[in-house]
């Protein structure tokens, strides 16, 4: 289906309108709550930090949702469905329990954000290894393996919560709820934001190929698409973005599922504007 100039203009106007709303929401997040004048410097820094984390995490999860829904050909797909979020959470919980078991020396390097990345990457490797058929990624196999790994991670998280001492359970519960980590340094936020921006740009660049990938495998191959390479790229990009979001804010739900569908109502199914609009 040919893209008309009218389609491009409509997509640009809708994305521009959302960008204005985003800028207005950011300004409100900084200024609302002050009756007189500009917020105090420490208040301004705290609000700016929360705003930066929320923007980076929201964009990462929304773009991940678009890629996973295209990869799995499933409208209910989200960063949770492959166990990536639960893997990152399991990494954080295991890191918190190791010192109690005498393994503190093993994790001196491992702050929560490092443990989250390790957990997500480990799950991504396992799901990729098991979710193949004849040496190629199989969307159905990937989905089934992800659901199984997600259930195993959930059971392990509950078991670790049971073993943890009372003084740690509050932090674990807070992490499970998802929260903006007040201990995150600006350098960490900048790294995640940069990775998110690069991931969204890469996903947008792959948009036309992703459109073709929504056809049957035979049709996609007939049009010259190397669908196996595209699936690997989408899977890795979604995993990296999800790991970065969990690193900063814990397992935030719903964003990766609902944002792509809201954008489709306004922009249609084409993946390049869909990725940009969702982010």
Coordinates of N, CA, C and O in Angstrom, one line a residue, residues 94-111:
X94 N 17.8 -11.4 43.9 CA 18.9 -12.3 44.2 C 20.1 -11.5 44.7 O 20.8 -12.0 45.6
X95 N 20.3 -10.4 44.1 CA 21.4 -9.5 44.6 C 21.2 -9.1 46.1 O 22.2 -9.1 46.9
X96 N 20.0 -8.8 46.4 CA 19.7 -8.4 47.8 C 19.8 -9.5 48.8 O 20.1 -9.3 50.0
X97 N 19.6 -10.8 48.3 CA 19.7 -11.9 49.2 C 21.1 -12.5 49.4 O 21.4 -13.1 50.4
X98 N 22.0 -12.3 48.4 CA 23.3 -12.9 48.5 C 24.1 -12.6 49.7 O 24.8 -13.4 50.3
X99 N 24.1 -11.3 50.1 CA 24.9 -11.0 51.3 C 24.5 -11.8 52.5 O 25.3 -12.2 53.4
X100 N 23.2 -12.1 52.6 CA 22.7 -12.8 53.8 C 23.2 -14.3 53.7 O 23.4 -14.9 54.8
X101 N 23.4 -14.8 52.5 CA 23.9 -16.1 52.3 C 25.4 -16.2 52.3 O 25.9 -17.3 52.0
X102 N 26.1 -15.1 52.6 CA 27.5 -15.1 52.6 C 28.2 -14.9 51.3 O 29.4 -15.2 51.1
X103 N 27.4 -14.3 50.3 CA 28.0 -14.1 49.0 C 28.3 -12.6 48.7 O 28.2 -12.2 47.6
X104 N 28.5 -11.8 49.7 CA 28.7 -10.4 49.5 C 29.9 -10.1 48.6 O 29.9 -9.2 47.8
X105 N 30.9 -10.9 48.7 CA 32.1 -10.6 47.9 C 31.9 -10.8 46.4 O 32.6 -10.3 45.6
X106 N 30.8 -11.6 46.1 CA 30.5 -11.9 44.7 C 29.8 -10.8 44.0 O 29.7 -10.7 42.8
X107 N 29.2 -9.9 44.8 CA 28.4 -8.8 44.2 C 28.8 -7.4 44.7 O 28.0 -6.5 44.7
X108 N 30.1 -7.3 45.0 CA 30.5 -5.9 45.4 C 30.3 -4.9 44.2 O 30.1 -3.7 44.5
X109 N 30.3 -5.5 43.0 CA 30.1 -4.6 41.9 C 28.6 -4.4 41.6 O 28.3 -3.5 40.8
X110 N 27.8 -5.1 42.3 CA 26.4 -5.3 41.8 C 25.4 -4.4 42.5 O 24.7 -4.9 43.4
X111 N 25.3 -3.2 42.2 CA 24.1 -2.4 42.7 C 22.9 -2.9 42.0 O 22.9 -3.7 41.1

